Amino acid sequence: MNDSQIFLNIQKHIDLTAEERDWISAVLELRDIPKKERVLEQGQICRKLYFVESGSLRAYNSNKQGKESTIMFAVQDWWITDMYSFVNQKPALLSLETLEDSRLYSLDFLALEQLFTKIPKLERFFRILFQKAYVREQLRVLDAISRTTEDRYARFVAKYPQITSKVTQKQIASYLGVTPEFLSSVKK
Amino acid sequence: MNDSQIFLNIQKHIDLTAEERDWISAVLELRDIPKKERVLEQGQICRKLYFVESGSLRAYNSNKQGKESTIMFAVQDWWITDMYSFVNQKPALLSLETLEDSRLYSLDFLALEQLFTKIPKLERFFRILFQKAYVREQLRVLDAISRTTEDRYARFVAKYPQITSKVTQKQIASYLGVTPEFLSSVKK
DNA sequence: ATAAAAGATTAAGATAGTTTAAGAGACTAT
DNA sequence: ATAGTCTCTTAAACTATCTTAATCTTTTAT
């Protein structure tokens, strides 16, 4: 397990000793999840942070009228969770669902808190991870409030070709915040 | 300086010794900036992270047609910068402008990198800061793609009453991504 | 105190996006 | 294999939002 994707991911930003990798391995859980299964249901408290070893997921919110809004996609080598629910341990605003058969590592909330104490370097890793996530979301807000749907669709496809090939147009539409019918008409 | 707002802010999440506060003070710069002055111009490389000791600022992007989109406001006790430009040391997408006479602390990019080495606890502080920023932006994306303008305006006013009282409707409109004319009509 | 500039409101006509509905193609389960 | 479900497309009617422009109010600069 010490040479798996997840350690390569962490070691992009910090160095880990063999012992530190062991401590992390000890609390990581690895699970194979079939396609279209939800690992988190909106309303539940999210106890896990997920790392996508293989496969892909979608995080989305459903409003009272049942309209879905996709907040993020995650493919291999990405971290994903309902971060609001995870860090505050409050009911999730999002559901997390696999788009295909996937292999996921999960890190428990309390185990992660203990890892931060045991391996302070991890604070640095997650500082950098959240920093990038913050910048990414801020750019997405800018796109959402300043660009046309046509433009945003083109940029999505250019930025995330791996995702574009895995998801339906309906799901991309719900990521852009438009109806599938309108996205279909925009594509021409 | 050791009892100023900025240390109270940092000490919300981590404890600092007197010596550590001194190290930080040594690289902090404090400046009074008059109203409507830009501390960062879009296109420049952003070298500073700002903390608002008093006053308020706005971060915004201008597109080719000159249309402004407000990415964030910052009031007393908030941190602000063009985080994309700051962490990547690339040309800024945003301008930063004071909304009123303000007193700002600034932390230089390289000085902060050195502080992370000297005071590893700061990694934890910024990990928590970015974690909250990420969650905030993700919720803003959800609002932007799933709610009506009327709803988003009401939520903005409810969430940021201090900001609402300081900024023009034009600026709120540019934060919501609608024209001032439409925001005006929505308010009735 | 006055003039100039910027912000807010209103309204008419244009464009962007939604809703509903229908039909064609693809996948899923029995 | 067949029916059933889901996706994608198209179109018409409707609603939300933008553009432009005029008027009024507030702020800023001399």
Short mmCIF file of N, CA, C and O in Angstrom, two decimals, chain A residues 77-166:
data_model
loop_
_atom_site.label_atom_id
_atom_site.label_comp_id
_atom_site.label_asym_id
_atom_site.label_seq_id
_atom_site.Cartn_x
_atom_site.Cartn_y
_atom_site.Cartn_z
N ASP A 77 -6.95 10.31 -8.44
CA ASP A 77 -5.94 11.19 -7.84
C ASP A 77 -6.50 12.47 -7.23
O ASP A 77 -5.76 13.36 -6.87
N TRP A 78 -7.84 12.56 -7.14
CA TRP A 78 -8.45 13.72 -6.51
C TRP A 78 -8.98 13.35 -5.13
O TRP A 78 -9.35 12.22 -4.86
N TRP A 79 -9.04 14.38 -4.26
CA TRP A 79 -9.70 14.27 -2.96
C TRP A 79 -11.10 14.81 -3.09
O TRP A 79 -11.33 15.79 -3.80
N ILE A 80 -12.05 14.21 -2.39
CA ILE A 80 -13.42 14.74 -2.44
C ILE A 80 -14.17 14.40 -1.16
O ILE A 80 -13.96 13.34 -0.55
N THR A 81 -15.03 15.32 -0.76
CA THR A 81 -15.98 15.08 0.32
C THR A 81 -16.96 16.25 0.33
O THR A 81 -16.84 17.16 -0.48
N ASP A 82 -17.95 16.23 1.22
CA ASP A 82 -18.72 17.44 1.49
C ASP A 82 -17.92 18.17 2.56
O ASP A 82 -18.05 17.88 3.76
N MET A 83 -17.07 19.10 2.15
CA MET A 83 -16.12 19.70 3.07
C MET A 83 -16.82 20.48 4.17
O MET A 83 -16.37 20.52 5.31
N TYR A 84 -17.95 21.12 3.83
CA TYR A 84 -18.71 21.85 4.84
C TYR A 84 -19.14 20.91 5.96
O TYR A 84 -18.93 21.16 7.13
N SER A 85 -19.72 19.79 5.55
CA SER A 85 -20.19 18.82 6.54
C SER A 85 -19.03 18.16 7.28
O SER A 85 -19.08 17.97 8.50
N PHE A 86 -17.99 17.83 6.56
CA PHE A 86 -16.85 17.14 7.16
C PHE A 86 -16.16 18.00 8.22
O PHE A 86 -15.95 17.55 9.34
N VAL A 87 -15.86 19.24 7.91
CA VAL A 87 -15.09 20.04 8.87
C VAL A 87 -15.96 20.55 10.01
O VAL A 87 -15.47 20.75 11.12
N ASN A 88 -17.24 20.74 9.75
CA ASN A 88 -18.11 21.24 10.82
C ASN A 88 -18.89 20.13 11.50
O ASN A 88 -19.56 20.38 12.51
N GLN A 89 -18.83 18.92 10.92
CA GLN A 89 -19.61 17.78 11.43
C GLN A 89 -21.08 18.17 11.59
O GLN A 89 -21.70 17.93 12.63
N LYS A 90 -21.60 18.78 10.52
CA LYS A 90 -23.02 19.15 10.44
C LYS A 90 -23.64 18.42 9.25
O LYS A 90 -22.92 17.91 8.39
N PRO A 91 -24.97 18.38 9.16
CA PRO A 91 -25.62 17.64 8.07
C PRO A 91 -25.15 18.08 6.69
O PRO A 91 -25.02 19.28 6.43
N ALA A 92 -24.91 17.11 5.84
CA ALA A 92 -24.35 17.38 4.51
C ALA A 92 -25.35 18.09 3.61
O ALA A 92 -26.54 17.81 3.62
N LEU A 93 -24.83 19.01 2.82
CA LEU A 93 -25.62 19.68 1.79
C LEU A 93 -25.54 18.90 0.48
O LEU A 93 -26.28 19.16 -0.45
N LEU A 94 -24.61 17.95 0.45
CA LEU A 94 -24.32 17.25 -0.80
C LEU A 94 -24.49 15.75 -0.66
O LEU A 94 -24.35 15.20 0.44
N SER A 95 -24.76 15.11 -1.78
CA SER A 95 -24.64 13.66 -1.89
C SER A 95 -23.40 13.38 -2.73
O SER A 95 -23.05 14.16 -3.61
N LEU A 96 -22.76 12.25 -2.43
CA LEU A 96 -21.58 11.83 -3.19
C LEU A 96 -21.89 10.50 -3.83
O LEU A 96 -22.26 9.55 -3.14
N GLU A 97 -21.73 10.42 -5.15
CA GLU A 97 -22.13 9.22 -5.88
C GLU A 97 -21.05 8.84 -6.89
O GLU A 97 -20.52 9.69 -7.59
N THR A 98 -20.74 7.54 -6.96
CA THR A 98 -19.76 7.08 -7.96
C THR A 98 -20.38 7.17 -9.35
O THR A 98 -21.56 6.89 -9.56
N LEU A 99 -19.56 7.54 -10.33
CA LEU A 99 -20.01 7.58 -11.73
C LEU A 99 -19.72 6.26 -12.42
O LEU A 99 -20.25 5.97 -13.49
N GLU A 100 -18.83 5.46 -11.81
CA GLU A 100 -18.42 4.16 -12.37
C GLU A 100 -17.88 3.34 -11.20
O GLU A 100 -17.76 3.85 -10.09
N ASP A 101 -17.56 2.08 -11.43
CA ASP A 101 -16.93 1.28 -10.38
C ASP A 101 -15.66 2.01 -9.94
O ASP A 101 -14.86 2.43 -10.78
N SER A 102 -15.50 2.17 -8.63
CA SER A 102 -14.39 3.00 -8.14
C SER A 102 -13.72 2.36 -6.93
O SER A 102 -14.35 1.60 -6.18
N ARG A 103 -12.46 2.69 -6.76
CA ARG A 103 -11.71 2.26 -5.58
C ARG A 103 -11.35 3.52 -4.79
O ARG A 103 -10.66 4.40 -5.30
N LEU A 104 -11.87 3.59 -3.56
CA LEU A 104 -11.71 4.81 -2.77
C LEU A 104 -11.00 4.56 -1.45
O LEU A 104 -11.33 3.59 -0.74
N TYR A 105 -10.05 5.43 -1.12
CA TYR A 105 -9.54 5.47 0.24
C TYR A 105 -10.41 6.42 1.02
O TYR A 105 -10.85 7.45 0.49
N SER A 106 -10.62 6.13 2.31
CA SER A 106 -11.32 7.12 3.12
C SER A 106 -10.58 7.33 4.42
O SER A 106 -9.96 6.42 4.97
N LEU A 107 -10.63 8.58 4.85
CA LEU A 107 -9.95 9.01 6.07
C LEU A 107 -11.01 9.53 7.02
O LEU A 107 -11.73 10.48 6.69
N ASP A 108 -11.11 8.93 8.17
CA ASP A 108 -12.11 9.32 9.15
C ASP A 108 -11.79 10.68 9.76
O ASP A 108 -10.62 11.02 9.98
N PHE A 109 -12.84 11.45 10.07
CA PHE A 109 -12.67 12.79 10.64
C PHE A 109 -11.79 12.79 11.90
O PHE A 109 -10.81 13.53 11.98
N LEU A 110 -12.12 11.93 12.85
CA LEU A 110 -11.34 11.92 14.09
C LEU A 110 -9.93 11.40 13.87
O LEU A 110 -8.96 11.92 14.43
N ALA A 111 -9.80 10.39 13.02
CA ALA A 111 -8.48 9.85 12.71
C ALA A 111 -7.60 10.92 12.08
O ALA A 111 -6.41 11.03 12.39
N LEU A 112 -8.21 11.75 11.22
CA LEU A 112 -7.43 12.82 10.59
C LEU A 112 -6.99 13.85 11.62
O LEU A 112 -5.84 14.31 11.60
N GLU A 113 -7.88 14.19 12.53
CA GLU A 113 -7.51 15.14 13.58
C GLU A 113 -6.31 14.62 14.37
O GLU A 113 -5.38 15.37 14.70
N GLN A 114 -6.33 13.30 14.66
CA GLN A 114 -5.21 12.71 15.40
C GLN A 114 -3.95 12.68 14.55
O GLN A 114 -2.84 12.90 15.05
N LEU A 115 -4.11 12.44 13.25
CA LEU A 115 -2.94 12.44 12.38
C LEU A 115 -2.28 13.83 12.34
O LEU A 115 -1.06 13.94 12.28
N PHE A 116 -3.09 14.88 12.39
CA PHE A 116 -2.53 16.23 12.39
C PHE A 116 -1.62 16.43 13.60
O PHE A 116 -0.58 17.08 13.52
N THR A 117 -2.01 15.84 14.74
CA THR A 117 -1.19 15.95 15.94
C THR A 117 0.08 15.11 15.82
O THR A 117 1.17 15.55 16.16
N LYS A 118 -0.10 13.90 15.27
CA LYS A 118 1.01 12.96 15.20
C LYS A 118 2.00 13.34 14.09
O LYS A 118 3.21 13.13 14.23
N ILE A 119 1.49 13.89 13.00
CA ILE A 119 2.33 14.24 11.85
C ILE A 119 2.03 15.68 11.43
O ILE A 119 1.28 15.92 10.47
N PRO A 120 2.62 16.65 12.14
CA PRO A 120 2.28 18.05 11.87
C PRO A 120 2.53 18.46 10.41
O PRO A 120 1.87 19.37 9.91
N LYS A 121 3.44 17.78 9.74
CA LYS A 121 3.67 18.05 8.32
C LYS A 121 2.40 17.96 7.49
O LYS A 121 2.27 18.57 6.43
N LEU A 122 1.46 17.13 7.95
CA LEU A 122 0.20 16.98 7.22
C LEU A 122 -0.59 18.29 7.18
O LEU A 122 -1.37 18.52 6.25
N GLU A 123 -0.38 19.12 8.19
CA GLU A 123 -1.03 20.43 8.15
C GLU A 123 -0.58 21.16 6.90
O GLU A 123 -1.38 21.81 6.23
N ARG A 124 0.69 21.05 6.59
CA ARG A 124 1.22 21.71 5.40
C ARG A 124 0.58 21.12 4.13
O ARG A 124 0.16 21.86 3.25
N PHE A 125 0.52 19.80 4.10
CA PHE A 125 -0.09 19.18 2.92
C PHE A 125 -1.51 19.70 2.70
O PHE A 125 -1.88 20.13 1.60
N PHE A 126 -2.30 19.68 3.76
CA PHE A 126 -3.69 20.11 3.58
C PHE A 126 -3.80 21.62 3.42
O PHE A 126 -4.72 22.11 2.76
N ARG A 127 -2.86 22.35 3.98
CA ARG A 127 -2.85 23.80 3.73
C ARG A 127 -2.73 24.04 2.24
O ARG A 127 -3.47 24.84 1.65
N ILE A 128 -1.81 23.34 1.59
CA ILE A 128 -1.60 23.53 0.15
C ILE A 128 -2.80 23.01 -0.65
O ILE A 128 -3.26 23.65 -1.60
N LEU A 129 -3.35 21.88 -0.20
CA LEU A 129 -4.52 21.32 -0.88
C LEU A 129 -5.71 22.29 -0.84
O LEU A 129 -6.37 22.54 -1.85
N PHE A 130 -5.98 22.84 0.35
CA PHE A 130 -7.12 23.76 0.50
C PHE A 130 -6.86 25.08 -0.21
O PHE A 130 -7.79 25.72 -0.72
N GLN A 131 -5.61 25.50 -0.21
CA GLN A 131 -5.23 26.72 -0.91
C GLN A 131 -5.59 26.59 -2.39
O GLN A 131 -6.21 27.47 -2.98
N LYS A 132 -5.22 25.46 -2.98
CA LYS A 132 -5.53 25.23 -4.39
C LYS A 132 -7.03 25.11 -4.61
O LYS A 132 -7.58 25.61 -5.61
N ALA A 133 -7.69 24.44 -3.68
CA ALA A 133 -9.14 24.27 -3.81
C ALA A 133 -9.85 25.62 -3.73
O ALA A 133 -10.79 25.90 -4.49
N TYR A 134 -9.37 26.46 -2.84
CA TYR A 134 -9.95 27.81 -2.69
C TYR A 134 -9.77 28.61 -3.98
O TYR A 134 -10.73 29.20 -4.49
N VAL A 135 -8.58 28.61 -4.51
CA VAL A 135 -8.31 29.34 -5.76
C VAL A 135 -9.20 28.80 -6.88
O VAL A 135 -9.80 29.56 -7.65
N ARG A 136 -9.32 27.49 -6.96
CA ARG A 136 -10.13 26.87 -8.01
C ARG A 136 -11.59 27.31 -7.91
O ARG A 136 -12.21 27.67 -8.91
N GLU A 137 -12.13 27.29 -6.69
CA GLU A 137 -13.54 27.66 -6.52
C GLU A 137 -13.75 29.14 -6.79
O GLU A 137 -14.77 29.54 -7.33
N GLN A 138 -12.74 29.96 -6.43
CA GLN A 138 -12.88 31.39 -6.66
C GLN A 138 -12.91 31.68 -8.16
O GLN A 138 -13.68 32.51 -8.63
N LEU A 139 -12.09 30.96 -8.90
CA LEU A 139 -12.10 31.13 -10.36
C LEU A 139 -13.43 30.63 -10.94
O LEU A 139 -13.95 31.19 -11.89
N ARG A 140 -13.97 29.59 -10.32
CA ARG A 140 -15.26 29.10 -10.81
C ARG A 140 -16.36 30.12 -10.55
O ARG A 140 -17.25 30.32 -11.38
N VAL A 141 -16.31 30.78 -9.39
CA VAL A 141 -17.28 31.85 -9.11
C VAL A 141 -17.16 32.94 -10.16
O VAL A 141 -18.16 33.40 -10.73
N LEU A 142 -15.93 33.33 -10.46
CA LEU A 142 -15.72 34.38 -11.47
C LEU A 142 -16.31 33.97 -12.81
O LEU A 142 -17.02 34.75 -13.44
N ASP A 143 -16.04 32.75 -13.23
CA ASP A 143 -16.65 32.24 -14.45
C ASP A 143 -18.17 32.33 -14.38
O ASP A 143 -18.82 32.81 -15.30
N ALA A 144 -18.72 31.85 -13.27
CA ALA A 144 -20.17 31.76 -13.15
C ALA A 144 -20.84 33.12 -13.23
O ALA A 144 -21.91 33.26 -13.83
N ILE A 145 -20.21 34.14 -12.62
CA ILE A 145 -20.88 35.45 -12.59
C ILE A 145 -20.50 36.35 -13.76
O ILE A 145 -21.13 37.37 -13.97
N SER A 146 -19.48 35.98 -14.52
CA SER A 146 -19.04 36.92 -15.55
C SER A 146 -19.07 36.39 -16.99
O SER A 146 -18.95 37.18 -17.92
N ARG A 147 -19.25 35.09 -17.18
CA ARG A 147 -19.18 34.56 -18.54
C ARG A 147 -20.50 33.99 -19.03
O ARG A 147 -21.36 33.62 -18.24
N THR A 148 -20.59 33.88 -20.36
CA THR A 148 -21.78 33.28 -20.95
C THR A 148 -21.73 31.76 -20.79
O THR A 148 -20.66 31.17 -20.58
N THR A 149 -22.87 31.12 -20.91
CA THR A 149 -22.94 29.67 -20.80
C THR A 149 -22.08 29.00 -21.88
O THR A 149 -21.37 28.02 -21.60
N GLU A 150 -22.11 29.55 -23.09
CA GLU A 150 -21.33 28.99 -24.19
C GLU A 150 -19.85 28.96 -23.84
O GLU A 150 -19.17 27.94 -23.99
N ASP A 151 -19.38 30.09 -23.35
CA ASP A 151 -18.00 30.25 -22.92
C ASP A 151 -17.65 29.29 -21.79
O ASP A 151 -16.63 28.60 -21.80
N ARG A 152 -18.53 29.19 -20.81
CA ARG A 152 -18.25 28.33 -19.66
C ARG A 152 -18.22 26.86 -20.05
O ARG A 152 -17.41 26.09 -19.52
N TYR A 153 -19.09 26.49 -20.97
CA TYR A 153 -19.07 25.10 -21.44
C TYR A 153 -17.75 24.79 -22.14
O TYR A 153 -17.11 23.77 -21.87
N ALA A 154 -17.32 25.70 -23.01
CA ALA A 154 -16.05 25.49 -23.74
C ALA A 154 -14.88 25.39 -22.77
O ALA A 154 -13.98 24.56 -22.92
N ARG A 155 -14.89 26.22 -21.75
CA ARG A 155 -13.80 26.21 -20.79
C ARG A 155 -13.83 24.93 -19.94
O ARG A 155 -12.78 24.38 -19.59
N PHE A 156 -15.03 24.47 -19.62
CA PHE A 156 -15.13 23.22 -18.86
C PHE A 156 -14.52 22.07 -19.65
O PHE A 156 -13.70 21.30 -19.14
N VAL A 157 -14.91 21.96 -20.91
CA VAL A 157 -14.41 20.88 -21.75
C VAL A 157 -12.89 20.97 -21.90
O VAL A 157 -12.19 19.96 -21.84
N ALA A 158 -12.38 22.19 -22.07
CA ALA A 158 -10.94 22.37 -22.24
C ALA A 158 -10.18 22.05 -20.96
O ALA A 158 -9.11 21.45 -20.98
N LYS A 159 -10.76 22.43 -19.82
CA LYS A 159 -10.07 22.25 -18.55
C LYS A 159 -10.16 20.82 -18.04
O LYS A 159 -9.23 20.32 -17.40
N TYR A 160 -11.30 20.17 -18.27
CA TYR A 160 -11.51 18.83 -17.72
C TYR A 160 -11.89 17.82 -18.79
O TYR A 160 -13.00 17.26 -18.75
N PRO A 161 -11.01 17.54 -19.75
CA PRO A 161 -11.36 16.58 -20.81
C PRO A 161 -11.64 15.18 -20.26
O PRO A 161 -12.56 14.50 -20.73
N GLN A 162 -10.90 14.75 -19.23
CA GLN A 162 -11.13 13.41 -18.65
C GLN A 162 -12.53 13.33 -18.07
O GLN A 162 -13.18 12.28 -18.16
N ILE A 163 -12.98 14.44 -17.45
CA ILE A 163 -14.31 14.42 -16.85
C ILE A 163 -15.38 14.45 -17.94
O ILE A 163 -16.34 13.69 -17.91
N THR A 164 -15.17 15.32 -18.93
CA THR A 164 -16.14 15.46 -20.01
C THR A 164 -16.47 14.11 -20.66
O THR A 164 -17.62 13.83 -20.99
N SER A 165 -15.45 13.27 -20.77
CA SER A 165 -15.66 11.99 -21.44
C SER A 165 -16.41 10.99 -20.56
O SER A 165 -16.92 10.00 -21.05
N LYS A 166 -16.48 11.26 -19.26
CA LYS A 166 -17.12 10.29 -18.36
C LYS A 166 -18.54 10.63 -17.95
O LYS A 166 -19.26 9.76 -17.46
#
